[in-house]
Structures are given as structure tokens and as C-alpha cells.
Short mmCIF file of C-alpha atoms in Angstrom, two decimals:
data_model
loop_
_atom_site.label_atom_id
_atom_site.label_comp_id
_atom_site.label_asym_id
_atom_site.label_seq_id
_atom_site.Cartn_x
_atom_site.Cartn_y
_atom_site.Cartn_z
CA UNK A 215 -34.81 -4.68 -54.49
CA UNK A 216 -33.80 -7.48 -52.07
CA UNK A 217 -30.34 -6.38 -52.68
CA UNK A 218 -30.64 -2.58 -51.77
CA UNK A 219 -32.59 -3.49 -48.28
CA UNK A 220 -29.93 -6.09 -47.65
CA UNK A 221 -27.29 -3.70 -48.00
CA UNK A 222 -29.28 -0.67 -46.31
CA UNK A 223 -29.28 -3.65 -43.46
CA UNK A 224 -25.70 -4.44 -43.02
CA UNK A 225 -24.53 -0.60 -42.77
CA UNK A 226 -26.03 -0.31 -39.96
CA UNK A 227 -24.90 -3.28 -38.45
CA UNK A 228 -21.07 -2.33 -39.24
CA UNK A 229 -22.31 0.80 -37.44
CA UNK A 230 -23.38 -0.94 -33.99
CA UNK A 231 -20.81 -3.51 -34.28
CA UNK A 232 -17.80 -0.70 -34.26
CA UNK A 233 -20.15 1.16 -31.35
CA UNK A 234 -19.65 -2.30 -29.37
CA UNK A 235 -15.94 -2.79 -30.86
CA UNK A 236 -14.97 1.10 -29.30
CA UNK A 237 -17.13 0.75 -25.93
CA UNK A 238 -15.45 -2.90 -25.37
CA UNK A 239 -11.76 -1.17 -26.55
CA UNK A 240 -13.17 1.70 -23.90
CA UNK A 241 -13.88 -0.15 -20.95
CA UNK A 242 -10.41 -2.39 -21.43
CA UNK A 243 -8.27 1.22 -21.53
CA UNK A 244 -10.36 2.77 -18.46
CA UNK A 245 -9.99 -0.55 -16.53
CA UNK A 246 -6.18 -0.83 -17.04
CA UNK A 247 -6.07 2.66 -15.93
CA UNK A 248 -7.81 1.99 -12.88
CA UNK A 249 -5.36 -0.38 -12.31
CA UNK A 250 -2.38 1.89 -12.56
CA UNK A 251 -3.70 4.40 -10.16
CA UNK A 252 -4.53 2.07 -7.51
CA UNK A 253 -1.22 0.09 -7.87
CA UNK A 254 0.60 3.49 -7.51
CA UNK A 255 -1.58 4.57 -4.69
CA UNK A 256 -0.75 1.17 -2.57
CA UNK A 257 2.64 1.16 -3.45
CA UNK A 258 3.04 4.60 -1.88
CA UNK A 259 1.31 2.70 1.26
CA UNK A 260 3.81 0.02 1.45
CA UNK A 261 6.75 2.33 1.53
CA UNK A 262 5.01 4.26 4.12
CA UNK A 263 4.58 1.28 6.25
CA UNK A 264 8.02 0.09 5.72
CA UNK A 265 9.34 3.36 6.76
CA UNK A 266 7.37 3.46 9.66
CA UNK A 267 8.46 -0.27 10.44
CA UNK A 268 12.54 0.87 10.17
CA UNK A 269 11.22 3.68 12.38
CA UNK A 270 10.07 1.40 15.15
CA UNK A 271 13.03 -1.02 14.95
CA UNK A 272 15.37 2.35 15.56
CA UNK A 273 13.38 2.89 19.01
CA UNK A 274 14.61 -0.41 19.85
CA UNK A 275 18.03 0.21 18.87
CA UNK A 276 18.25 3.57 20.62
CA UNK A 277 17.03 1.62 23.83
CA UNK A 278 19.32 -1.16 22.83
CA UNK A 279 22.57 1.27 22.60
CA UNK A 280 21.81 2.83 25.82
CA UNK A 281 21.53 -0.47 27.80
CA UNK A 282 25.07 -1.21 25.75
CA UNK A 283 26.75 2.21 27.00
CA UNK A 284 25.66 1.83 29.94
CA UNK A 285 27.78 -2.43 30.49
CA UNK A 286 30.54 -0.08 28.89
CA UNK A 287 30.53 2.98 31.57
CA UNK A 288 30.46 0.62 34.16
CA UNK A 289 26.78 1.73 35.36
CA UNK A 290 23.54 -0.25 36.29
CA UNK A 291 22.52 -2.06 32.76
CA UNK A 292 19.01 -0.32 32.79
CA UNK A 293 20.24 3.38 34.35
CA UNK A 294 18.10 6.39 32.59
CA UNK A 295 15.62 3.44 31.48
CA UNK A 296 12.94 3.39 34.09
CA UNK A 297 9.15 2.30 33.36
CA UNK A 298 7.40 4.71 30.89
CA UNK A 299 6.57 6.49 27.59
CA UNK A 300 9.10 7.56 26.19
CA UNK A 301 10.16 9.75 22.87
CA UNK A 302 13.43 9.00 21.37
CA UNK A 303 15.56 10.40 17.88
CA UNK A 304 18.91 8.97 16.63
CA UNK A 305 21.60 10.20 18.48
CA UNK A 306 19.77 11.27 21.86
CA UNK A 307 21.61 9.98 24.77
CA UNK A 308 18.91 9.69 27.11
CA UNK A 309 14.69 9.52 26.05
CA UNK A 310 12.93 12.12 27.41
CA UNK A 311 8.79 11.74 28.17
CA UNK A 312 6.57 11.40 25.32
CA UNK A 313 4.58 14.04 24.09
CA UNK A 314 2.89 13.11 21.10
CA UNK A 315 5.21 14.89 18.72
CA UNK A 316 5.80 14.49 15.11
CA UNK A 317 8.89 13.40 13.16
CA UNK A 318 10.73 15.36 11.31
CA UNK A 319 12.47 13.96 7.91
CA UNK A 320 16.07 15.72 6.95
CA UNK A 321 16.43 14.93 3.17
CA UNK A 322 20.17 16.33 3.78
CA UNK A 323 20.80 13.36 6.05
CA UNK A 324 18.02 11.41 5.30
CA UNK A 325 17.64 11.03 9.53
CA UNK A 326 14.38 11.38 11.05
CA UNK A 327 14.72 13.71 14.40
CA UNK A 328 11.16 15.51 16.54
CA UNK A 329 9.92 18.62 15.30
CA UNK A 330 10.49 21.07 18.44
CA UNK A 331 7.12 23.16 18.53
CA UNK A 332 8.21 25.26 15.77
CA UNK A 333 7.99 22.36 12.49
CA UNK A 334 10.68 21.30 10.30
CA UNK A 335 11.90 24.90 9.20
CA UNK A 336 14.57 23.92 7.73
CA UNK A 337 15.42 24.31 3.80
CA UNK A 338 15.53 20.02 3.33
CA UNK A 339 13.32 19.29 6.04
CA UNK A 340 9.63 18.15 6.02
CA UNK A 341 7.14 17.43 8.83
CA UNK A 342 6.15 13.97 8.23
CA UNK A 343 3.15 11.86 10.26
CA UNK A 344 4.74 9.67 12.09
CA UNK A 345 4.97 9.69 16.12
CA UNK A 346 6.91 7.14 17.52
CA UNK A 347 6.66 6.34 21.30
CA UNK A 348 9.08 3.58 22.94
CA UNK A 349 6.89 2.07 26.08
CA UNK A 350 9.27 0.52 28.91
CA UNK A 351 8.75 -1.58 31.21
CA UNK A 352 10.56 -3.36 34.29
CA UNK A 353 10.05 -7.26 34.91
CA UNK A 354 11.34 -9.68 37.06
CA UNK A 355 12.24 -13.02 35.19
CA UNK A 356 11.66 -14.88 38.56
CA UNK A 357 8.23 -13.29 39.34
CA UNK A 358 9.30 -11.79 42.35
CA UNK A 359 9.93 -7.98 42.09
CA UNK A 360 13.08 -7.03 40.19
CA UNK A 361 14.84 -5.45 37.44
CA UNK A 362 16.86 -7.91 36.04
CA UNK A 363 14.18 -8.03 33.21
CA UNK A 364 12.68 -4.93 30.04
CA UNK A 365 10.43 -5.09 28.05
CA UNK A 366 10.51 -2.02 24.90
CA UNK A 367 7.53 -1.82 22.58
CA UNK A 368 8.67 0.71 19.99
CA UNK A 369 5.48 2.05 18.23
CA UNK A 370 5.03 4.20 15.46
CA UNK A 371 2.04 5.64 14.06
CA UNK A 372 0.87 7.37 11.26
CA UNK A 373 -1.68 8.20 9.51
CA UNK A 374 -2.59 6.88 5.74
CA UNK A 375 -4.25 7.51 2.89
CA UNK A 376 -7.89 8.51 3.39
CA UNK A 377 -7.13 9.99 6.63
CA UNK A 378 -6.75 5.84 8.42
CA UNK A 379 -4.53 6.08 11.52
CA UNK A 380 -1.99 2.91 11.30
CA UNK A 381 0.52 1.69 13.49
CA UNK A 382 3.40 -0.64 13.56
CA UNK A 383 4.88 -1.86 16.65
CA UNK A 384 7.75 -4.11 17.73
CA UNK A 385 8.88 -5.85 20.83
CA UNK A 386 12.15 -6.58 22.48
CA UNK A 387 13.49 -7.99 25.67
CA UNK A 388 16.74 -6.77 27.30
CA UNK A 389 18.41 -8.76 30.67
CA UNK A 390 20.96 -8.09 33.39
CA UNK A 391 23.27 -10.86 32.15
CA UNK A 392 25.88 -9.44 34.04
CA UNK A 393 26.60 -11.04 37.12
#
């Protein structure tokens, strides 16, 4: 008799041992999950903010190129640069006055260029979030009023996941070193 109740004892132990076993096995497969959706979630935030950085380090290029063409056609270093907001895309010769608009990705090229009021119609071309805005602005290196001194913040914004507005901004200083 001690035998049968001993055995009638230990089946149902096996039984809430597996229950444990499976709900431990459970929790280990969920978690791991978990972890593979939010890994793939923030990596699609880092590329976004390292697209957005490129994108803000091409403002200053633009800006950079300009102040170079302009040693090369014999014209004042900072002509078409005056203080202001400014949008610019790769290729523009001059910025024109910020507006707010959005980017525009060509998969063709792989360029970035503004969407012109009527979005990215074409057949390999996507509206994306970004705005950039390049912010100029004359200084004089001696303190006394001057343009042999800019300063270009290139920003870029966008906004993220869960609807968070980022940004990403960088900062370069161009001089008259002609004499």
C-alpha cells in the first residue's frame, strides 16, 4: 500500500516538474526573442543616425566647395554665402533660403536631393524625414566687424522611431586666408 501512494505521489511530481521545465524553456525562447526584435529595431536607429550624420557633413562640404570655387573664379572667398538659413542638395551651385523641406532619397543614384512641393514621384525615389538646414554666419577673427571669419552649422533632423524628433549637427569654420 505504501508503494501504490508513493508512486501515485511521484506522477504528479514528474507532472509539475515538466510544467516548470516548459515555462522555464518558455520564458528563455520569449526572452531571446525580445532580444532580437529590439536589437533589429536599434540597429535600424543607428543607420538612421549615421545617415543623417553623412547628411550633415555634405552641408558642410557643399558650403566648403563653394568657398573653394569661389578662390578659383577669382571672386570674394565668401560671395553667395551671406548670414542665414540656408537649404542646400549635392550639386546646387548656390543655397537658396530654407524652407523646412524634406529630402528626397534616389535609389538610382543613391543621392539625396529636396522634394519640390510635389514628393519624390519618381519610380526609385522615396520621401525620406530628414530636413537639413546649413546656418551661416559672418565673424570677425579680430572682434572688430569683418568677414574674414564663417561659421556653418549643418543640421539635420529627423524624426525616429516612436514618432522622437532627433537631430545631428556639425560645425565648421572657413577663413579669408588669402591675402
Amino acid at each position: 500500500m505504501n508503494r501504490d501512494k508513493s508512486q501515485r505521489h511521484s506522477g504528479g511530481q514528474i507532472l509539475i516538474e515538466s510544467i516548470v521545465a516548459i515555462s522555464i524553456g518558455l520564458v528563455g525562447v520569449l526572452g531571446f526573442m525580445l532580444l532580437l526584435t529590439r536589437s533589429a529595431a536599434v540597429g535600424k536607429d543607428i543607420g538612421a543616425e549615421a545617415s543623417a550624420a553623412y547628411l550633415a557633413a555634405e552641408g558642410i562640404e557643399m558650403v566648403k566647395s563653394i568657398v573653394d570655387g569661389n578662390y578659383t573664379k577669382d571672386l570674394a572667398w565668401n560671395d553667395g554665402l551671406g548670414g542665414g538659413t540656408y537649404e542646400m542638395a549635392y550639386g546646387d551651385t548656390a543655397p537658396v533660403a530654407s524652407s523646412g523641406r524634406r529630402l528626397c532619397f534616389h535609389g538610382d543614384t543613391g543621392l539625396y536631393d529636396y522634394d519640390n512641393g510635389g514628393g519624390c514621384s519618381g519610380a526609385d525615389e522615396a520621401t525620406t524625414t530628414y530636413r537639413r538646414e546649413i546656418m551661416i554666419t559672418s565673424l570677425a577673427r579680430d572682434g572688430v566687424t569683418g568677414d574674414d571669419e564663417m561659421k556653418v552649422i549643418s543640421v539635420v533632423r529627423w524624426t525616429a522611431r516612436g514618432g522622437e524628433e532627433r537631430s545631428v549637427s556639425v560645425e565648421n569654420h572657413f577663413f579669408d586666408w588669402r591675402p
